[in-house]
Amino acid sequence: MADITRRQFFAVSGATLAGSSLALMGFSPSAALAEVREFKLTRATETRNTCPYCAVACGVVMYSLGDTAKNAKEAIIHIEGDPDHPVNRGTLCPKGAGLLDFVHSPSRLTHPEYRAPGSDHWQSISWDEALDRVAKLMKEDRDANFIARTADGSTVNRWLTCGILAASASSNEVGYLTHKVIRSLGILAFDNQARV
Ligand code: SF4
């Protein structure tokens, strides 16, 4: 046993006793740390969402500030796994755990971009413009290329000149509806971003 003076012995014993007494009264360091975290999120708005990265589609809770106050700039301050979500029960893999950095990344694209035929640059357009353009081009292509019957008279109702890449951050219900819409248009080339 290491040499210890009488003075050192009482100093160590006193500190231990004070620490254990405080712990008995509820002042444990872990409780104190948990309080700090709770204060950080107390006034935040909770929004439930789905991790966009892969087909596991884990549920997340996003905490934001400033979205209900006047003259305050809204910002997402914290993202964690949703403990009530049946897929992940509050857990996230390292990619999902880094979602806050993804949200705040300066290189994250937050609007549609369009590059005109022959152009060497992309330009920002609104969501309305983008969706109108996609709908118009799909309609034109389907009208021109839809095949209702083959040469021998078999009904096929297929549209082979258009393909769809769906997003992975979808619930089962959204995936089911997306599948129904795409197939009802006659599209066969249909895949999911989660496999890319
Ligand atoms: S947290 Fe990980 S496993 Fe879950 S959906 Fe996101 S990337 Fe996939």
PDB file of C-alpha atoms and ligand atoms in Angstrom:
ATOM      1  CA  MET A   1       0.000   0.000   0.000  1.00  0.00           C
ATOM      2  CA  ALA A   2       1.366   3.446  -0.879  1.00  0.00           C
ATOM      3  CA  ASP A   3       2.532   5.666   1.971  1.00  0.00           C
ATOM      4  CA  ILE A   4      -0.153   8.132   2.964  1.00  0.00           C
ATOM      5  CA  THR A   5      -0.028  10.802   5.668  1.00  0.00           C
ATOM      6  CA  ARG A   6      -2.758  11.202   8.291  1.00  0.00           C
ATOM      7  CA  ARG A   7      -3.650  14.561   6.684  1.00  0.00           C
ATOM      8  CA  GLN A   8      -3.981  13.007   3.194  1.00  0.00           C
ATOM      9  CA  PHE A   9      -6.105  10.154   4.620  1.00  0.00           C
ATOM     10  CA  PHE A  10      -8.644  12.582   6.089  1.00  0.00           C
ATOM     11  CA  ALA A  11      -8.691  14.697   2.932  1.00  0.00           C
ATOM     12  CA  VAL A  12      -9.490  11.664   0.730  1.00  0.00           C
ATOM     13  CA  SER A  13     -12.059  10.243   3.200  1.00  0.00           C
ATOM     14  CA  GLY A  14     -13.793  13.617   3.481  1.00  0.00           C
ATOM     15  CA  ALA A  15     -14.054  14.035  -0.280  1.00  0.00           C
ATOM     16  CA  THR A  16     -15.431  10.490  -0.693  1.00  0.00           C
ATOM     17  CA  LEU A  17     -17.987  11.004   2.068  1.00  0.00           C
ATOM     18  CA  ALA A  18     -19.105  14.338   0.571  1.00  0.00           C
ATOM     19  CA  GLY A  19     -19.391  12.753  -2.877  1.00  0.00           C
ATOM     20  CA  SER A  20     -21.458   9.786  -1.689  1.00  0.00           C
ATOM     21  CA  SER A  21     -23.704  12.019   0.468  1.00  0.00           C
ATOM     22  CA  LEU A  22     -24.392  14.313  -2.475  1.00  0.00           C
ATOM     23  CA  ALA A  23     -25.145  11.273  -4.619  1.00  0.00           C
ATOM     24  CA  LEU A  24     -27.621  10.023  -1.977  1.00  0.00           C
ATOM     25  CA  MET A  25     -29.361  13.390  -2.111  1.00  0.00           C
ATOM     26  CA  GLY A  26     -29.706  13.109  -5.875  1.00  0.00           C
ATOM     27  CA  PHE A  27     -26.765  15.281  -6.958  1.00  0.00           C
ATOM     28  CA  SER A  28     -25.007  12.625  -9.037  1.00  0.00           C
ATOM     29  CA  PRO A  29     -22.886  13.821 -11.975  1.00  0.00           C
ATOM     30  CA  SER A  30     -24.927  11.764 -14.446  1.00  0.00           C
ATOM     31  CA  ALA A  31     -28.169  13.379 -13.262  1.00  0.00           C
ATOM     32  CA  ALA A  32     -26.565  16.817 -13.506  1.00  0.00           C
ATOM     33  CA  LEU A  33     -25.398  16.129 -17.067  1.00  0.00           C
ATOM     34  CA  ALA A  34     -28.840  14.864 -18.045  1.00  0.00           C
ATOM     35  CA  GLU A  35     -30.362  18.097 -16.725  1.00  0.00           C
ATOM     36  CA  VAL A  36     -28.100  20.194 -18.952  1.00  0.00           C
ATOM     37  CA  ARG A  37     -29.199  18.188 -21.983  1.00  0.00           C
ATOM     38  CA  GLU A  38     -32.863  18.519 -21.084  1.00  0.00           C
ATOM     39  CA  PHE A  39     -32.531  22.301 -20.686  1.00  0.00           C
ATOM     40  CA  LYS A  40     -30.971  22.503 -24.123  1.00  0.00           C
ATOM     41  CA  LEU A  41     -34.052  20.873 -25.664  1.00  0.00           C
ATOM     42  CA  THR A  42     -36.796  22.192 -23.380  1.00  0.00           C
ATOM     43  CA  ARG A  43     -37.920  25.041 -25.638  1.00  0.00           C
ATOM     44  CA  ALA A  44     -37.235  23.252 -28.910  1.00  0.00           C
ATOM     45  CA  THR A  45     -39.922  22.092 -31.320  1.00  0.00           C
ATOM     46  CA  GLU A  46     -39.930  18.322 -31.919  1.00  0.00           C
ATOM     47  CA  THR A  47     -40.487  17.113 -35.465  1.00  0.00           C
ATOM     48  CA  ARG A  48     -40.529  13.440 -36.364  1.00  0.00           C
ATOM     49  CA  ASN A  49     -38.949  12.394 -39.638  1.00  0.00           C
ATOM     50  CA  THR A  50     -37.170   9.540 -41.403  1.00  0.00           C
ATOM     51  CA  CYS A  51     -33.421   9.237 -41.970  1.00  0.00           C
ATOM     52  CA  PRO A  52     -32.874   9.794 -45.721  1.00  0.00           C
ATOM     53  CA  TYR A  53     -29.768   7.668 -46.142  1.00  0.00           C
ATOM     54  CA  CYS A  54     -30.818   4.049 -46.582  1.00  0.00           C
ATOM     55  CA  ALA A  55     -33.713   1.630 -46.903  1.00  0.00           C
ATOM     56  CA  VAL A  56     -33.762   0.795 -43.192  1.00  0.00           C
ATOM     57  CA  ALA A  57     -35.650   4.120 -42.868  1.00  0.00           C
ATOM     58  CA  CYS A  58     -34.941   4.774 -39.169  1.00  0.00           C
ATOM     59  CA  GLY A  59     -37.174   7.249 -37.381  1.00  0.00           C
ATOM     60  CA  VAL A  60     -35.551  10.452 -36.087  1.00  0.00           C
ATOM     61  CA  VAL A  61     -36.663  13.321 -33.871  1.00  0.00           C
ATOM     62  CA  MET A  62     -35.435  16.744 -34.993  1.00  0.00           C
ATOM     63  CA  TYR A  63     -35.283  19.580 -32.459  1.00  0.00           C
ATOM     64  CA  SER A  64     -35.519  23.136 -33.777  1.00  0.00           C
ATOM     65  CA  LEU A  65     -35.475  26.601 -32.257  1.00  0.00           C
ATOM     66  CA  GLY A  66     -36.862  29.876 -33.560  1.00  0.00           C
ATOM     67  CA  ASP A  67     -39.601  28.440 -35.733  1.00  0.00           C
ATOM     68  CA  THR A  68     -42.423  29.702 -33.530  1.00  0.00           C
ATOM     69  CA  ALA A  69     -40.946  33.035 -32.395  1.00  0.00           C
ATOM     70  CA  LYS A  70     -41.123  36.341 -34.223  1.00  0.00           C
ATOM     71  CA  ASN A  71     -37.887  37.764 -35.640  1.00  0.00           C
ATOM     72  CA  ALA A  72     -35.980  34.596 -34.762  1.00  0.00           C
ATOM     73  CA  LYS A  73     -34.061  32.639 -37.340  1.00  0.00           C
ATOM     74  CA  GLU A  74     -35.166  29.029 -37.225  1.00  0.00           C
ATOM     75  CA  ALA A  75     -32.550  26.329 -36.969  1.00  0.00           C
ATOM     76  CA  ILE A  76     -32.365  22.610 -36.265  1.00  0.00           C
ATOM     77  CA  ILE A  77     -30.144  22.214 -33.202  1.00  0.00           C
ATOM     78  CA  HIS A  78     -30.252  18.500 -32.455  1.00  0.00           C
ATOM     79  CA  ILE A  79     -31.272  15.221 -34.121  1.00  0.00           C
ATOM     80  CA  GLU A  80     -31.543  11.847 -32.413  1.00  0.00           C
ATOM     81  CA  GLY A  81     -33.156   8.439 -32.955  1.00  0.00           C
ATOM     82  CA  ASP A  82     -36.878   8.241 -32.273  1.00  0.00           C
ATOM     83  CA  PRO A  83     -37.396   5.924 -29.269  1.00  0.00           C
ATOM     84  CA  ASP A  84     -41.016   5.301 -30.326  1.00  0.00           C
ATOM     85  CA  HIS A  85     -40.164   4.260 -33.879  1.00  0.00           C
ATOM     86  CA  PRO A  86     -40.748   0.536 -34.510  1.00  0.00           C
ATOM     87  CA  VAL A  87     -37.777   0.217 -36.891  1.00  0.00           C
ATOM     88  CA  ASN A  88     -34.895   1.551 -34.785  1.00  0.00           C
ATOM     89  CA  ARG A  89     -36.284   2.113 -31.249  1.00  0.00           C
ATOM     90  CA  GLY A  90     -34.153   5.227 -30.758  1.00  0.00           C
ATOM     91  CA  THR A  91     -30.915   3.900 -32.237  1.00  0.00           C
ATOM     92  CA  LEU A  92     -29.045   5.315 -35.243  1.00  0.00           C
ATOM     93  CA  CYS A  93     -26.017   4.069 -37.164  1.00  0.00           C
ATOM     94  CA  PRO A  94     -23.023   6.455 -37.573  1.00  0.00           C
ATOM     95  CA  LYS A  95     -24.468   7.910 -40.769  1.00  0.00           C
ATOM     96  CA  GLY A  96     -27.783   8.670 -39.127  1.00  0.00           C
ATOM     97  CA  ALA A  97     -26.016   9.982 -36.019  1.00  0.00           C
ATOM     98  CA  GLY A  98     -24.283  12.569 -38.235  1.00  0.00           C
ATOM     99  CA  LEU A  99     -27.518  13.923 -39.719  1.00  0.00           C
ATOM    100  CA  LEU A 100     -27.129  17.337 -38.083  1.00  0.00           C
ATOM    101  CA  ASP A 101     -23.940  17.963 -40.070  1.00  0.00           C
ATOM    102  CA  PHE A 102     -25.712  16.863 -43.240  1.00  0.00           C
ATOM    103  CA  VAL A 103     -28.560  19.312 -42.588  1.00  0.00           C
ATOM    104  CA  HIS A 104     -26.156  22.218 -41.999  1.00  0.00           C
ATOM    105  CA  SER A 105     -23.640  21.335 -44.705  1.00  0.00           C
ATOM    106  CA  PRO A 106     -22.905  24.400 -46.904  1.00  0.00           C
ATOM    107  CA  SER A 107     -22.830  22.119 -49.960  1.00  0.00           C
ATOM    108  CA  ARG A 108     -26.308  20.688 -49.348  1.00  0.00           C
ATOM    109  CA  LEU A 109     -28.637  21.356 -52.282  1.00  0.00           C
ATOM    110  CA  THR A 110     -31.902  22.891 -51.049  1.00  0.00           C
ATOM    111  CA  HIS A 111     -33.601  23.753 -54.354  1.00  0.00           C
ATOM    112  CA  PRO A 112     -34.048  22.172 -57.798  1.00  0.00           C
ATOM    113  CA  GLU A 113     -31.454  22.966 -60.456  1.00  0.00           C
ATOM    114  CA  TYR A 114     -31.835  22.869 -64.230  1.00  0.00           C
ATOM    115  CA  ARG A 115     -29.246  22.679 -66.988  1.00  0.00           C
ATOM    116  CA  ALA A 116     -30.614  23.642 -70.381  1.00  0.00           C
ATOM    117  CA  PRO A 117     -29.657  21.532 -73.418  1.00  0.00           C
ATOM    118  CA  GLY A 118     -26.189  22.631 -74.608  1.00  0.00           C
ATOM    119  CA  SER A 119     -25.604  24.819 -71.547  1.00  0.00           C
ATOM    120  CA  ASP A 120     -22.433  24.552 -69.451  1.00  0.00           C
ATOM    121  CA  HIS A 121     -24.002  25.571 -66.157  1.00  0.00           C
ATOM    122  CA  TRP A 122     -26.863  24.791 -63.796  1.00  0.00           C
ATOM    123  CA  GLN A 123     -29.455  27.367 -62.788  1.00  0.00           C
ATOM    124  CA  SER A 124     -31.742  27.448 -59.766  1.00  0.00           C
ATOM    125  CA  ILE A 125     -35.459  27.089 -60.415  1.00  0.00           C
ATOM    126  CA  SER A 126     -38.465  26.968 -58.092  1.00  0.00           C
ATOM    127  CA  TRP A 127     -40.134  23.722 -57.025  1.00  0.00           C
ATOM    128  CA  ASP A 128     -43.253  24.733 -59.027  1.00  0.00           C
ATOM    129  CA  GLU A 129     -41.185  25.221 -62.179  1.00  0.00           C
ATOM    130  CA  ALA A 130     -39.390  21.922 -61.664  1.00  0.00           C
ATOM    131  CA  LEU A 131     -42.540  19.898 -61.025  1.00  0.00           C
ATOM    132  CA  ASP A 132     -44.395  21.529 -63.953  1.00  0.00           C
ATOM    133  CA  ARG A 133     -41.483  20.743 -66.248  1.00  0.00           C
ATOM    134  CA  VAL A 134     -41.230  17.126 -65.099  1.00  0.00           C
ATOM    135  CA  ALA A 135     -44.997  16.617 -65.494  1.00  0.00           C
ATOM    136  CA  LYS A 136     -45.023  18.222 -68.965  1.00  0.00           C
ATOM    137  CA  LEU A 137     -42.104  16.141 -70.252  1.00  0.00           C
ATOM    138  CA  MET A 138     -43.502  12.912 -68.799  1.00  0.00           C
ATOM    139  CA  LYS A 139     -46.882  13.547 -70.409  1.00  0.00           C
ATOM    140  CA  GLU A 140     -45.330  14.248 -73.803  1.00  0.00           C
ATOM    141  CA  ASP A 141     -43.116  11.164 -73.604  1.00  0.00           C
ATOM    142  CA  ARG A 142     -45.930   8.873 -72.462  1.00  0.00           C
ATOM    143  CA  ASP A 143     -48.289  10.131 -75.197  1.00  0.00           C
ATOM    144  CA  ALA A 144     -45.595   9.426 -77.796  1.00  0.00           C
ATOM    145  CA  ASN A 145     -44.326   6.072 -76.560  1.00  0.00           C
ATOM    146  CA  PHE A 146     -46.992   4.239 -74.531  1.00  0.00           C
ATOM    147  CA  ILE A 147     -47.614   0.726 -75.845  1.00  0.00           C
ATOM    148  CA  ALA A 148     -51.104  -0.595 -75.174  1.00  0.00           C
ATOM    149  CA  ARG A 149     -50.860  -3.736 -77.297  1.00  0.00           C
ATOM    150  CA  THR A 150     -48.164  -5.735 -78.986  1.00  0.00           C
ATOM    151  CA  ALA A 151     -48.251  -6.551 -82.694  1.00  0.00           C
ATOM    152  CA  ASP A 152     -50.035  -9.842 -82.021  1.00  0.00           C
ATOM    153  CA  GLY A 153     -52.797  -8.088 -80.043  1.00  0.00           C
ATOM    154  CA  SER A 154     -51.693  -8.888 -76.484  1.00  0.00           C
ATOM    155  CA  THR A 155     -52.524  -6.134 -73.982  1.00  0.00           C
ATOM    156  CA  VAL A 156     -49.336  -4.922 -72.236  1.00  0.00           C
ATOM    157  CA  ASN A 157     -49.960  -1.258 -71.271  1.00  0.00           C
ATOM    158  CA  ARG A 158     -46.277  -0.429 -70.863  1.00  0.00           C
ATOM    159  CA  TRP A 159     -44.195   2.722 -71.028  1.00  0.00           C
ATOM    160  CA  LEU A 160     -40.568   1.800 -71.632  1.00  0.00           C
ATOM    161  CA  THR A 161     -38.995   5.211 -72.339  1.00  0.00           C
ATOM    162  CA  CYS A 162     -39.272   6.574 -68.807  1.00  0.00           C
ATOM    163  CA  GLY A 163     -37.612   5.372 -65.585  1.00  0.00           C
ATOM    164  CA  ILE A 164     -38.177   6.363 -61.972  1.00  0.00           C
ATOM    165  CA  LEU A 165     -35.730   6.408 -59.071  1.00  0.00           C
ATOM    166  CA  ALA A 166     -37.654   6.534 -55.788  1.00  0.00           C
ATOM    167  CA  ALA A 167     -36.395   7.884 -52.459  1.00  0.00           C
ATOM    168  CA  SER A 168     -35.442   5.551 -49.619  1.00  0.00           C
ATOM    169  CA  ALA A 169     -36.796   7.726 -46.794  1.00  0.00           C
ATOM    170  CA  SER A 170     -40.338   6.458 -47.193  1.00  0.00           C
ATOM    171  CA  SER A 171     -42.649   4.567 -44.903  1.00  0.00           C
ATOM    172  CA  ASN A 172     -44.134   1.267 -46.060  1.00  0.00           C
ATOM    173  CA  GLU A 173     -47.367   3.081 -46.875  1.00  0.00           C
ATOM    174  CA  VAL A 174     -45.653   5.746 -49.003  1.00  0.00           C
ATOM    175  CA  GLY A 175     -43.624   3.037 -50.756  1.00  0.00           C
ATOM    176  CA  TYR A 176     -46.789   1.071 -51.496  1.00  0.00           C
ATOM    177  CA  LEU A 177     -48.576   4.113 -52.948  1.00  0.00           C
ATOM    178  CA  THR A 178     -45.516   5.150 -54.982  1.00  0.00           C
ATOM    179  CA  HIS A 179     -45.337   1.666 -56.450  1.00  0.00           C
ATOM    180  CA  LYS A 180     -49.029   1.722 -57.375  1.00  0.00           C
ATOM    181  CA  VAL A 181     -48.757   5.121 -59.104  1.00  0.00           C
ATOM    182  CA  ILE A 182     -45.620   4.207 -61.071  1.00  0.00           C
ATOM    183  CA  ARG A 183     -46.952   0.836 -62.217  1.00  0.00           C
ATOM    184  CA  SER A 184     -50.366   2.295 -63.111  1.00  0.00           C
ATOM    185  CA  LEU A 185     -48.586   4.648 -65.524  1.00  0.00           C
ATOM    186  CA  GLY A 186     -47.070   1.583 -67.209  1.00  0.00           C
ATOM    187  CA  ILE A 187     -43.470   2.286 -66.147  1.00  0.00           C
ATOM    188  CA  LEU A 188     -41.328  -0.844 -65.785  1.00  0.00           C
ATOM    189  CA  ALA A 189     -37.916   0.741 -65.064  1.00  0.00           C
ATOM    190  CA  PHE A 190     -38.374   1.477 -61.354  1.00  0.00           C
ATOM    191  CA  ASP A 191     -35.653   1.355 -58.713  1.00  0.00           C
ATOM    192  CA  ASN A 192     -34.846   2.786 -55.313  1.00  0.00           C
ATOM    193  CA  GLN A 193     -32.148   5.231 -54.259  1.00  0.00           C
ATOM    194  CA  ALA A 194     -31.250   2.944 -51.365  1.00  0.00           C
ATOM    195  CA  ARG A 195     -29.693   0.473 -53.811  1.00  0.00           C
ATOM    196  CA  VAL A 196     -27.533   3.076 -55.599  1.00  0.00           C
TER     197      VAL A 196
HETATM  198  S1  SF4 B   1     -29.674   5.644 -39.340  1.00  0.00           S
HETATM  199 FE1  SF4 B   1     -28.321   4.361 -40.560  1.00  0.00          FE
HETATM  200  S2  SF4 B   1     -29.418   2.389 -40.756  1.00  0.00           S
HETATM  201 FE2  SF4 B   1     -30.927   3.960 -40.125  1.00  0.00          FE
HETATM  202  S3  SF4 B   1     -31.840   4.711 -42.068  1.00  0.00           S
HETATM  203 FE3  SF4 B   1     -30.142   6.091 -41.512  1.00  0.00          FE
HETATM  204  S4  SF4 B   1     -28.368   5.271 -42.637  1.00  0.00           S
HETATM  205 FE4  SF4 B   1     -29.916   3.647 -42.582  1.00  0.00          FE
END
